[in-house]
Coordinates of C-alpha atoms in Angstrom, one line a residue:
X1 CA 100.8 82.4 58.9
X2 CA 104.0 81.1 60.3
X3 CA 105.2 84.6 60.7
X4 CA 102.5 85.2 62.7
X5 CA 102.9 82.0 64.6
X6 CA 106.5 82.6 65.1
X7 CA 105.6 86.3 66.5
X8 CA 103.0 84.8 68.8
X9 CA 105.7 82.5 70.3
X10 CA 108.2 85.4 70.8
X11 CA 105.6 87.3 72.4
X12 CA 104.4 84.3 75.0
X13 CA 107.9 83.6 75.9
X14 CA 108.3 85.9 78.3
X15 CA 105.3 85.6 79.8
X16 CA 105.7 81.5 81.1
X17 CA 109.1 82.7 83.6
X18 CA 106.8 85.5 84.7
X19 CA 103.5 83.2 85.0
X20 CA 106.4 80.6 87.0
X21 CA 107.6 83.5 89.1
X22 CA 103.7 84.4 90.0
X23 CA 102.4 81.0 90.9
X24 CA 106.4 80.2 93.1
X25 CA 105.4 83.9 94.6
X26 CA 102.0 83.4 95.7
X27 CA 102.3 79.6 96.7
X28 CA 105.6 81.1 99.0
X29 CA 103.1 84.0 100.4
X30 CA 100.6 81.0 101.2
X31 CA 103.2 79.2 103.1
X32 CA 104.7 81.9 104.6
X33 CA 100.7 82.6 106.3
X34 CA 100.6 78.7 107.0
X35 CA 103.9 79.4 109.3
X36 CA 102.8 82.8 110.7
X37 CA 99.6 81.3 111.7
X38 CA 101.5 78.2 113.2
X39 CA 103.9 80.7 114.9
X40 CA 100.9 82.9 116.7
X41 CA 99.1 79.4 117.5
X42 CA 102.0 78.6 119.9
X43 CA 102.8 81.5 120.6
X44 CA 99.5 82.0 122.3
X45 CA 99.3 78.8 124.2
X46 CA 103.0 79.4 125.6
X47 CA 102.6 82.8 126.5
X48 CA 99.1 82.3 128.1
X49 CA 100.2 79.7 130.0
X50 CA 103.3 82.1 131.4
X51 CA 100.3 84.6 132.1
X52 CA 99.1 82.6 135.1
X53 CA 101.7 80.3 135.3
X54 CA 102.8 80.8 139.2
X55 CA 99.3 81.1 140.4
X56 CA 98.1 78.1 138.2
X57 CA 100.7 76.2 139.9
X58 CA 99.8 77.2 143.6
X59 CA 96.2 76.7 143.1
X60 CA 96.4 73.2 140.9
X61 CA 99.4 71.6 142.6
X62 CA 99.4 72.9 146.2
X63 CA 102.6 74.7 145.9
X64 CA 104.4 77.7 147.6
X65 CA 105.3 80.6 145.4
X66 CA 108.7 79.5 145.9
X67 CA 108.1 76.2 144.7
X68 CA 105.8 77.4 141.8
X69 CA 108.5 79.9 140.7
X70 CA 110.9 77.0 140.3
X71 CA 109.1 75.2 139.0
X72 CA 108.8 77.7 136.2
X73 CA 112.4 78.3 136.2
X74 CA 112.9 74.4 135.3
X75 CA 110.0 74.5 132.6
X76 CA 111.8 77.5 130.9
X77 CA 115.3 76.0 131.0
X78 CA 114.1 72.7 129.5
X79 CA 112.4 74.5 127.1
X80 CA 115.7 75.7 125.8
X81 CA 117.3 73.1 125.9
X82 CA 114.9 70.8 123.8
X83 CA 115.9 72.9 120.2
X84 CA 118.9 71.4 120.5
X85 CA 117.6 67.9 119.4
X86 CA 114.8 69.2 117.7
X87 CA 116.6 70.9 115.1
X88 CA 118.4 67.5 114.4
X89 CA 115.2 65.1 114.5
X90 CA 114.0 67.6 111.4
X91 CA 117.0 67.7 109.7
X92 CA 118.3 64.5 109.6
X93 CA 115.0 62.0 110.8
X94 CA 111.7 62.7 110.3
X95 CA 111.8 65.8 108.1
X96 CA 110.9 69.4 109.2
X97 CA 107.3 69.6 107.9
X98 CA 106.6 66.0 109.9
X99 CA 108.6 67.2 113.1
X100 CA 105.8 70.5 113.0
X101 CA 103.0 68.5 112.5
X102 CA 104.0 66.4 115.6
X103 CA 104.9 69.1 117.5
X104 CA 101.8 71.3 117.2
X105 CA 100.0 68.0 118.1
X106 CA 102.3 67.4 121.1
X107 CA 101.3 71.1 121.9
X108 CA 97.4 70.3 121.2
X109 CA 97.4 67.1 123.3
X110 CA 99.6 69.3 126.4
X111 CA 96.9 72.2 126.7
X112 CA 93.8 69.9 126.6
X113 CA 95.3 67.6 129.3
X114 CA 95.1 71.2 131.2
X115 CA 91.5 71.7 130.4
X116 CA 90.6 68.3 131.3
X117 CA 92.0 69.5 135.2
X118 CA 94.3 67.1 135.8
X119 CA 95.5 68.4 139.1
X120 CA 97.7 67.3 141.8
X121 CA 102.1 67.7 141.0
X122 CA 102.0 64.4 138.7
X123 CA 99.5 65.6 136.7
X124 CA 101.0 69.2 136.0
X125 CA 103.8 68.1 136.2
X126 CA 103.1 65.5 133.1
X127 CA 101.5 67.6 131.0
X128 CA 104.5 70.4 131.2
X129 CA 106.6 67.5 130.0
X130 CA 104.9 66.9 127.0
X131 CA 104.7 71.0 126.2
X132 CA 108.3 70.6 126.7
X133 CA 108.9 68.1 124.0
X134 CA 106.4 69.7 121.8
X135 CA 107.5 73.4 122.2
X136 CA 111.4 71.9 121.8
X137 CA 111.2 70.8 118.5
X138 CA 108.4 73.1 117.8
X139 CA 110.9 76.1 117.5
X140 CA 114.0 75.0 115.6
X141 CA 111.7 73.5 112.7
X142 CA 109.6 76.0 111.8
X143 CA 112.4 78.6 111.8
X144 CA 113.8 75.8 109.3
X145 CA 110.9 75.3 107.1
X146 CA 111.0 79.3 106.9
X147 CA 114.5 79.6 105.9
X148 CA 113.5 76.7 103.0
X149 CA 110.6 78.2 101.9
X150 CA 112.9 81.9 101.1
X151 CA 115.9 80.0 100.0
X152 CA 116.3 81.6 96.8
X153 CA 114.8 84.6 97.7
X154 CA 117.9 86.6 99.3
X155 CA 116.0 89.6 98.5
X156 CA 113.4 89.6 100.9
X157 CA 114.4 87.7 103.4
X158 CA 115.0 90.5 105.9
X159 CA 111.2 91.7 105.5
X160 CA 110.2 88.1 105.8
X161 CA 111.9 88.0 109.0
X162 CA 110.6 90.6 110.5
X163 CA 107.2 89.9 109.6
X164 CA 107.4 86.4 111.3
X165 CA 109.3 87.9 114.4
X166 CA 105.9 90.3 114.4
X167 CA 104.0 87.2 114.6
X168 CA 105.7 86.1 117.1
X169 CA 104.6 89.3 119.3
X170 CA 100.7 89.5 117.8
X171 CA 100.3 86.0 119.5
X172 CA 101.9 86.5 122.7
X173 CA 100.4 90.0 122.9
X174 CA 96.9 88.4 122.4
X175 CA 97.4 85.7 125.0
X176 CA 99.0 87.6 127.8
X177 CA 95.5 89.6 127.7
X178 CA 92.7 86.7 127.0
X179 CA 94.2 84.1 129.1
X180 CA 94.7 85.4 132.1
X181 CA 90.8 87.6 132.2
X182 CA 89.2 84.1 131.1
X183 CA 91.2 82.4 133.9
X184 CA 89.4 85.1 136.0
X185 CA 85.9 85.1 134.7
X186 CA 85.3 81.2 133.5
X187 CA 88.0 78.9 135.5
X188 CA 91.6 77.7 134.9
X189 CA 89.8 74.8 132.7
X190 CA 87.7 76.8 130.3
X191 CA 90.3 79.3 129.5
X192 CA 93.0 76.3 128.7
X193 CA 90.5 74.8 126.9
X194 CA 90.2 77.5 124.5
X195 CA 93.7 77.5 124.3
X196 CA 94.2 73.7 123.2
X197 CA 91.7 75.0 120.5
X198 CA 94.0 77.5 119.0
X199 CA 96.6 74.9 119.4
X200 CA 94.1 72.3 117.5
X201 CA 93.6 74.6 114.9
X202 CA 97.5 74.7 114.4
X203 CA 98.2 71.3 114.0
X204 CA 95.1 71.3 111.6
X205 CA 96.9 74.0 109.4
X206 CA 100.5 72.0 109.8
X207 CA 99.1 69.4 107.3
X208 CA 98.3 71.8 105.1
X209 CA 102.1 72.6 104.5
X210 CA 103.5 72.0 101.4
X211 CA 106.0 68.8 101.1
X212 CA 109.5 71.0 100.5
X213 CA 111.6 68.5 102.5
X214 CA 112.4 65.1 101.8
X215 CA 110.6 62.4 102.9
X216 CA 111.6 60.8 106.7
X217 CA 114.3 57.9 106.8
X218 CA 113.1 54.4 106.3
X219 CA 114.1 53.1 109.8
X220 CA 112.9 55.8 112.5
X221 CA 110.7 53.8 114.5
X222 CA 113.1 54.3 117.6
X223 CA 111.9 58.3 117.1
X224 CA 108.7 57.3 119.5
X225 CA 110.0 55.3 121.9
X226 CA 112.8 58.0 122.4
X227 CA 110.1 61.0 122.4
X228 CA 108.6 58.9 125.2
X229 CA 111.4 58.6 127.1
X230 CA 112.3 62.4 126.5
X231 CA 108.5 63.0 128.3
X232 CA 109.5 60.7 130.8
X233 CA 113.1 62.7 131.9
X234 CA 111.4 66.2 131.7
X235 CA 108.7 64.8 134.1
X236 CA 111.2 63.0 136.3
X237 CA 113.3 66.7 136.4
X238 CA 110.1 68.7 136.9
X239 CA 108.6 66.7 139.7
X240 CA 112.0 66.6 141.2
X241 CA 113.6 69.7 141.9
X242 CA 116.9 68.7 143.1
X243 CA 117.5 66.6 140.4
X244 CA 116.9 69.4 138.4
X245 CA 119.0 71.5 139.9
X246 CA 121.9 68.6 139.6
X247 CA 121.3 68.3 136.0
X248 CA 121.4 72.1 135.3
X249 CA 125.0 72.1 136.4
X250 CA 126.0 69.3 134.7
X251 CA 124.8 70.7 131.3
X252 CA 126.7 73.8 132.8
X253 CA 129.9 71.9 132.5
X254 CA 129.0 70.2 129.3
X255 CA 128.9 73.6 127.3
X256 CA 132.5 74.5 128.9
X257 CA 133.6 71.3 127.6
X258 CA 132.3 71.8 124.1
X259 CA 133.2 75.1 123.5
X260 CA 137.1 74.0 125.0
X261 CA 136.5 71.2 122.4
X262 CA 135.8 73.7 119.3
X263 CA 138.2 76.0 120.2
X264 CA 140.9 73.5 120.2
X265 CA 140.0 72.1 117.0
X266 CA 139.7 75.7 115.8
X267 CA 142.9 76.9 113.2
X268 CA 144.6 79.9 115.2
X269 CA 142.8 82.4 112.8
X270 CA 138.7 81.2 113.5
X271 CA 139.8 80.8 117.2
X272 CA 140.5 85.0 117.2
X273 CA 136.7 84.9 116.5
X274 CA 135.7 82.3 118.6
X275 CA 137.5 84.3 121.7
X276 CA 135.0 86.9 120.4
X277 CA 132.1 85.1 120.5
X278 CA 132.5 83.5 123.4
X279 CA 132.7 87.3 125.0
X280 CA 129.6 88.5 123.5
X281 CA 127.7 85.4 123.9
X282 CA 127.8 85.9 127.6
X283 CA 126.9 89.5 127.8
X284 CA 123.9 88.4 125.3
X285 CA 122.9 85.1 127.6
X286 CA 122.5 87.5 131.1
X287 CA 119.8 89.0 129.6
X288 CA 117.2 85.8 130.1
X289 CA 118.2 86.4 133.7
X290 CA 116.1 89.7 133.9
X291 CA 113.8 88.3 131.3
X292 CA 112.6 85.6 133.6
X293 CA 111.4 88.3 136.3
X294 CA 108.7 89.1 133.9
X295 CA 106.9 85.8 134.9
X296 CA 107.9 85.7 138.6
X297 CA 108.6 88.4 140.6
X298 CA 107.4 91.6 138.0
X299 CA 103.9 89.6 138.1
X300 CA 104.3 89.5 141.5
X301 CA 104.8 92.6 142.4
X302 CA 101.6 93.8 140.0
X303 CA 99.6 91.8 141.9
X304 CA 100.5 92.4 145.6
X305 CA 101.4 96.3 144.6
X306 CA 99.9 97.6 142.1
X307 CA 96.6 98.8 141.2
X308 CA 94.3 97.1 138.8
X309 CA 92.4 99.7 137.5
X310 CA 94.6 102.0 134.5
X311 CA 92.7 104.8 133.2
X312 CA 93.1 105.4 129.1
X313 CA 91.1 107.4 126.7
X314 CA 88.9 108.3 129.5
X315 CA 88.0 104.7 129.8
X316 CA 88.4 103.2 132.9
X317 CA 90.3 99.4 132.6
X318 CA 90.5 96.3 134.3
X319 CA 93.7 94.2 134.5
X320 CA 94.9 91.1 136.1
X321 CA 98.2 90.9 137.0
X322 CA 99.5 88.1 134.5
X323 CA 98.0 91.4 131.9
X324 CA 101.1 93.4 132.6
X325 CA 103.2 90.7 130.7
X326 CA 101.2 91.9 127.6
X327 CA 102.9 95.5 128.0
X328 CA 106.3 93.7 127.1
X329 CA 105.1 93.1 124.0
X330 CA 102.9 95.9 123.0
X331 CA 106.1 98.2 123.3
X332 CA 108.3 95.8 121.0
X333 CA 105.5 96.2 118.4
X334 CA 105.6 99.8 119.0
X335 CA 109.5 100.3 118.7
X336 CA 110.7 98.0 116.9
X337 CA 110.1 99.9 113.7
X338 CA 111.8 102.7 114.7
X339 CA 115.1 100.8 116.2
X340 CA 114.9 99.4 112.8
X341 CA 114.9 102.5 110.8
X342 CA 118.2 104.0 113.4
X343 CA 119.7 101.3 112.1
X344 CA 119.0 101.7 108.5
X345 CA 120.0 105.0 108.3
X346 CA 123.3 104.0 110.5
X347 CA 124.3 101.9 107.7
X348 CA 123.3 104.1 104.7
X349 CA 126.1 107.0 106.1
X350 CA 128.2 104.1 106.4
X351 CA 128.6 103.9 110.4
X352 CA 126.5 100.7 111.0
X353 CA 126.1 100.4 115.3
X354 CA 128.8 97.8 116.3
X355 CA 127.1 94.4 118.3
X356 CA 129.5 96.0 121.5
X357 CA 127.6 99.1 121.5
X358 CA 123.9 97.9 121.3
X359 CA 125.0 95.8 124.1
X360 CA 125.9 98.8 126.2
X361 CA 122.8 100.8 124.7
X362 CA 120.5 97.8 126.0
X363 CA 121.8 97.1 129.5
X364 CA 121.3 100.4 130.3
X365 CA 118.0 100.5 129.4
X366 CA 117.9 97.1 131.4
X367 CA 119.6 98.9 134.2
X368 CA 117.0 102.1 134.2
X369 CA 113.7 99.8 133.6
X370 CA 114.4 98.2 137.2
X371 CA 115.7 101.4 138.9
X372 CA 112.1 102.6 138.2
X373 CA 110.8 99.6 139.4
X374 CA 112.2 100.0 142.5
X375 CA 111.0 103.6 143.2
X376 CA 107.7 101.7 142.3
X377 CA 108.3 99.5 145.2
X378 CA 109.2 101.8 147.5
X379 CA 106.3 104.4 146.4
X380 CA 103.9 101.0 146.8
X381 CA 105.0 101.5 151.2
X382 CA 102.1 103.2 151.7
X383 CA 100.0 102.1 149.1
X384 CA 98.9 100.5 145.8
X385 CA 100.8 102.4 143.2
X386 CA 99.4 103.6 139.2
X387 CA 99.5 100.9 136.9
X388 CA 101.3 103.8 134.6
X389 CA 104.7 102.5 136.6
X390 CA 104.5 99.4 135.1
X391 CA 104.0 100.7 131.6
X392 CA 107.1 103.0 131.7
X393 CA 109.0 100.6 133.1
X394 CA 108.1 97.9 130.7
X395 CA 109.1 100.4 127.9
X396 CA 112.6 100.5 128.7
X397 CA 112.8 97.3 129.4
X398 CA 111.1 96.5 126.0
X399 CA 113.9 98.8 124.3
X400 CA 117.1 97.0 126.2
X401 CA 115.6 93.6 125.0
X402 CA 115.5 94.6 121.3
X403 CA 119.1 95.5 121.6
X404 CA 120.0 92.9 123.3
X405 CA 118.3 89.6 122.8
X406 CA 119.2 88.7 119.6
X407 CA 122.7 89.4 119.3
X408 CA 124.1 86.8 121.0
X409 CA 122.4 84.4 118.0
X410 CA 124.3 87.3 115.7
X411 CA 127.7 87.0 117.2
X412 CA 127.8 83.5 116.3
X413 CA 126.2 83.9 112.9
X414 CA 128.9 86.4 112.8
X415 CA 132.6 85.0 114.1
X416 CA 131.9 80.9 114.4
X417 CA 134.0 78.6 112.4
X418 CA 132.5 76.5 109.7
X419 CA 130.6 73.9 110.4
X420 CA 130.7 75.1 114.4
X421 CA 127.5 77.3 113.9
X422 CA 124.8 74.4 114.9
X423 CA 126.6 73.0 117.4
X424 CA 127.3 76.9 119.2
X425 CA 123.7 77.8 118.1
X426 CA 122.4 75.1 120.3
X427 CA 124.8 75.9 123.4
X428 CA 123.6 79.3 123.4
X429 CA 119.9 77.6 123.7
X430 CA 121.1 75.4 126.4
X431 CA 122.9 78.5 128.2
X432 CA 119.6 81.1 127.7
X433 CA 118.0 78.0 129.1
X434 CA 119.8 78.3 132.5
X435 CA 120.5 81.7 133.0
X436 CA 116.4 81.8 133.0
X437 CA 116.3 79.2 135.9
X438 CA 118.8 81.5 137.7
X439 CA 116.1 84.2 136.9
X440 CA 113.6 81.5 138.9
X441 CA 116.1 81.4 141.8
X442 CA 116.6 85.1 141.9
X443 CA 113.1 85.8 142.5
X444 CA 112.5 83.2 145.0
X445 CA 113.9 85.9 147.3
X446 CA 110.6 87.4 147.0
X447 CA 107.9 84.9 147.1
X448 CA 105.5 86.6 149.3
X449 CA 102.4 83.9 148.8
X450 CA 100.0 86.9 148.3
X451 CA 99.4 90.5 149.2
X452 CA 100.8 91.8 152.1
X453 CA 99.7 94.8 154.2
X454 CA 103.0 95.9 156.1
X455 CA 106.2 97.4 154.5
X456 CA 108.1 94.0 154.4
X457 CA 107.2 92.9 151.1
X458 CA 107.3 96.4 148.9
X459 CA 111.3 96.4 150.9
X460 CA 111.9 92.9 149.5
X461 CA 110.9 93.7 146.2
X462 CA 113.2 96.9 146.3
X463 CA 116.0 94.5 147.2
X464 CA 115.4 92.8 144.6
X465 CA 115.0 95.1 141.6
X466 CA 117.9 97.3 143.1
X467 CA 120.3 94.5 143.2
X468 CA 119.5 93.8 139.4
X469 CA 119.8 97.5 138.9
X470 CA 122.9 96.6 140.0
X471 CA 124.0 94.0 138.3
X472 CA 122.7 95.5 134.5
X473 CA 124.8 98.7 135.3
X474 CA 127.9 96.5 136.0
X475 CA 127.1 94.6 132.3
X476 CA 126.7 98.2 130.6
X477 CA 130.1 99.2 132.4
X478 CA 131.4 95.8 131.3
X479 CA 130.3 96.9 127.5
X480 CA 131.8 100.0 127.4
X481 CA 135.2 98.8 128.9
X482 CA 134.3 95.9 126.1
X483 CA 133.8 98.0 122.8
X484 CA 137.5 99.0 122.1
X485 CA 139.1 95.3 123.2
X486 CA 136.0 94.0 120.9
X487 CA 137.1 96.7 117.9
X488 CA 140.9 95.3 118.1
X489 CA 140.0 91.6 118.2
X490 CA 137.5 92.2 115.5
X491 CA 140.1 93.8 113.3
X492 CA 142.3 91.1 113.9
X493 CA 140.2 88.7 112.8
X494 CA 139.5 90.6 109.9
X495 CA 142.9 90.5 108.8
X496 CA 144.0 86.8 109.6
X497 CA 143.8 84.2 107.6
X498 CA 142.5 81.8 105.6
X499 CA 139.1 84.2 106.4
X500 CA 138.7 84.0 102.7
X501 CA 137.3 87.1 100.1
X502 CA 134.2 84.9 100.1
X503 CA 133.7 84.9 103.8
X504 CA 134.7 88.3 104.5
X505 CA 131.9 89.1 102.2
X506 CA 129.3 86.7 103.6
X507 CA 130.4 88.6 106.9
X508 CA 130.0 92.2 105.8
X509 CA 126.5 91.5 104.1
X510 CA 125.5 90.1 107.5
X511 CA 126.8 93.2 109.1
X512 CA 124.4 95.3 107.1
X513 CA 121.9 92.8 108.0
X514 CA 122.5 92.5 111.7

C-alpha cells in the first residue's frame, strides 16, 4: 500500500510543473488576445480618423486644405512626442495596466466628443487634444504590458511580436475601409460614433487585464491635474499654429542637446556606437517624412485624380479616397511574411542583411513608389487615371517601409549605452514626430481645395512626388556611400572595450533577431 502510494506520487510529480506550465500558457494566450484586441481597438479609431482626416477638418472647422494639412502635421508630431512621458507615467506612477485603462478611456471619451459634432476650431481642436494624451500614453504601455506578460518566455517572443505588429495592420486595414464609406453613406457623426464604440469596447476589455504590475504610488494625485494641463498645451498648440511651429524647433534643439549630453557622458568605447546610431537614426527618422504624404497629398491626389471605380474579380468597386490608405496596409500583410522568411534564410547561411543595406534596399523602393506616382500625375493631364496606379505604387512603398521603419528603433536597441536606451528611444519618438510635420509642410505645396479641371494641379502634384523622388534617391545614394563607413565603425566597436562577452552576446542574439 505505501509502495503503491509512493509510486502514485512519483508518477503525479511531473504532472503539477506541467499542469503550472498549462494554466501560465493559456492565461498568457488570454492576455496576449486582451492586448491584440486593445491594439486593433485603437488602431481603428486612429487610422479611421487619418482616413478623412483633411476633409473632416475643412468641412467641421472651416479650414483651407493648407490649414487642415497642418493641422494634421501638428496632431501627428504631438502624437509622437506624448510616448515619451507616457512610458514613464506607467513605469514609475500609476502602473502600466492603469495607464491603459485610462488611456483607452481618454481614447473613448475623444471619438464620442466627435460624434456628438462638436464643430467649429475649439471644438476639434479639443477633442484632438485629448486623442493626443490618450493615444501618447496609449502606445508606450501596452508595448510594456506585452514585454511583461513574455518575460520569461525568450522563446517565443519573436512570433509574439509579430503577431501583435499584425494586429496592428488588421485594425488599421479595417478602419481605413469602414470609416471613410460610412463618412460617405451616414455622416461624419454616425461613422465616429461607431468608432468611439470600438473604442468603448476597449476600455471595457482594459479592466479585464490581469494585475502583473505593481500597484500605483500612494501620492499621485498631481497625475490629473497634470493630464489636464497636458490637454490644455496640445489644444493651445493645435489651435495655434505658429506656436506650434515655435515649439517644434525648440524640441528640435532639445534632442541636439541631449544627444551632446549622452555622448559626452559616454566612455570613448559606447561613444563609437553612439556615432553609429546617431547616423542610422537619421536615415531611419526621414522616412515619416514620405510617410506623412499618405494622409495629405497621396489622398489628395486620389481624390482630385484618380478614378473611383477599380475593377477585381470581375466585380466592379467603389472607393473613397481616404480608401487608398487601406492599400498601405493590405501590402505589409501581404509581404511581410516573405521579407521575413529572406531574412531567415539570410541568417541560417550565416550572411544576416546588415541594418546599412536594408536602408538602401528601402529608399529605393521609396524612391521608385513616388517616381510612379508621378507618371500617375502626369498620365492624370488629360484625365482621371486607373486606381491600379495607386495600388502599384503603394506596393513599393509598402516594401521600403518594412525595411525601413523599424530600424531606427533597432539601431538603438543595437549600439546605445546602458541605461541611454529610454532616454534615445524617446528622442527618436520626438524626432519621427517632426519629420512627420515637415511631411504636413511638404504637402502644403499642393493643397488644391478640390478637383481641378486644368493641368495646374496634376503639374503640382508631379512637382511634388518628383522632388521626393528626389530626395529618397539622394538617402539610397547616402546608404550605399554609408554601408562600408558603417561596416568599419561597427567593427570597431566590436572590438573596443569594456563591450563585455556578455554584451557582445546580447548584441549578436539581437542581430539574428533584427
Amino acid at each position: 500500500m505505501a509502495l503503491a502510494s509512493f509510486g502514485a506520487a512519483l508518477a503525479a510529480r511531473p504532472r503539477r510543473p506541467s499542469q503550472r506550465a498549462f494554466l501560465l500558457m493559456h492565461s498568457r494566450n488570454r492576455t496576449f488576445l486582451q492586448i491584440a484586441c486593445l491594439e486593433i481597438c485603437e488602431r481603428f479609431g486612429f487610422y479611421g480618423l487619418q482616413s478623412v482626416s483633411i476633409a473632416y477638418f475643412v468641412q467641421t472647422m472651416g479650414l483651407t486644405e493648407q490649414g487642415a494639412v497642418m493641422l494634421w502635421g501638428a496632431f501627428s508630431a504631438l502624437m509622437f512626442g506624448i510616448p515619451v512621458l507616457g512610458g514613464w507615467l506607467g513605469d514609475r506612477v500609476l502602473g502600466t495596466r492603469r495607464t491603459v485603462t485610462i488611456a483607452m478611456a481618454l481614447l473613448a471619451v475623444g471619438y464620442s466628443g466627435l460624434s456628438c459634432g462638436l464643430g467649429g476650431s475649439a471644438g476639434v481642436s479639443l477633442v484632438l487634444a485629448v486623442l493626443i494624451l490618450g493615444g501618447g500614453i496609449f502606445k508606450p504601455n501596452v508595448a510594456s504590458l506585452l514585454r511583461q506578460t513574455f518575460s520569461d518566455a525568450s522563446d517565443r517572443v519573436d512570433i509574439v511580436f509579430t503577431i501583435y505588429y499584425m494586429s496592428i495592420n488588421i485594425g488599421a486595414t479595417v478602419a481605413a475601409i469602414a470609416i471613410p464609406f460610412l463618412a460617405e453613406h451616414i455622416g461624419w457623426r454616425k461613422s465616429f460614433a461607431i468608432a468611439a464604440a470600438v473604442l468603448w469596447v476597449g476600455f471595457a476589455v482594459s479592466l479585464t487585464l490581469p494585475r502583473t504590475v505593481a500597484a500605483a504610488r500612494k501620492r499621485d494625485t498631481w497625475v490629473w491635474p497634470a493630464c489636464a494641463a497636458a490637454i490644455g498645451l496640445a489644444f493651445v498648440l493645435l489651435h495655434y499654429p505658429t506656436l506650434a511651429r515655435i515649439c517644434i524647433w525648440i524640441a528640435a534643439i532639445a534632442i541636439l542637446l541631449v544627444w551632446s549630453f549622452l555622448y559626452r557622458r559616454a566612455t570613448p568605447a559606447w561613444r563609437l556606437g553612439l556615432r553609429l546610431s546617431f547616423a542610422l537614426q537619421a536615415q531611419a527618422v526621414l522616412f515619416f517624412l514620405f510617410n506623412q504624404q499618405i494622409a495629405t497629398s497621396l489622398t489628395s491626389f486620389a481624390r482630385d485624380h484618380v478614378a473611383t471605380t477599380i475593377r477585381v474579380a470581375s466585380v466592379n468597386w467603389t472607393l473613397q479616397a481616404g480608401q487608398f490608405q487601406s492599400l498601405n496596409n493590405l501590402w505589409i500583410l501581404a509581404i511581410a511574411p516573405g521579407l521575413a522568411a529572406l531574412y531567415h534564410r539570410a541568417e541560417r547561411r550565416d550572411r544576416p542583411i546588415s541594418l546599412p543595406i536594408r536602408f538602401l534596399c528601402g529608399f529605393i523602393f521609396l524612391a521608385l513608389s513616388f517616381q510612379l506616382w508621378r507618371a500617375a500625375a502626369l498620365a492624370s493631364i488629360n484625365a482621371t487615371i486607373s486606381p491600379w496606379w495607386m495600388v502599384a505604387g503603394y506596393g513599393l512603398f509598402s516594401a521600403g517601409e518594412l525595411l525601413i521603419a523599424a530600424l531606427g528603433l533597432a539601431a538603438i536597441a543595437r549600439y546605445a549605452p546602458p541605461g541611454a536606451t529610454g532616454q534615445l528611444m524617446g528622442c527618436f519618438s520626438v524626432l519621427a514626430g517632426l519629420t512627420s510635420y515637415l511631411g504636413s509642410v511638404v504637402a502644403t505645396g499642393v493643397s488644391v481645395g478640390g478637383a481641378s479641371d486644368g493641368a495646374a494641379a496634376p503639374m503640382a502634384y508631379a512637382h511634388l512626388f518628383g522632388d521626393l523622388c528626389a530626395l529618397a534617391s539622394l538617402a539610397a545614394l547616402g546608404s550605399a556611400l554609408f554601408i562600408p563607413i558603417a561596416r568599419r565603425m561597427d567593427a570597431r566597436w566590436r572590438g573596443a572595450e569594456p563591450v563585455t562577452t556578455t554584451l557582445r552576446r546580447e548584441q549578436d542574439m539581437m542581430d539574428i533577431a533584427l
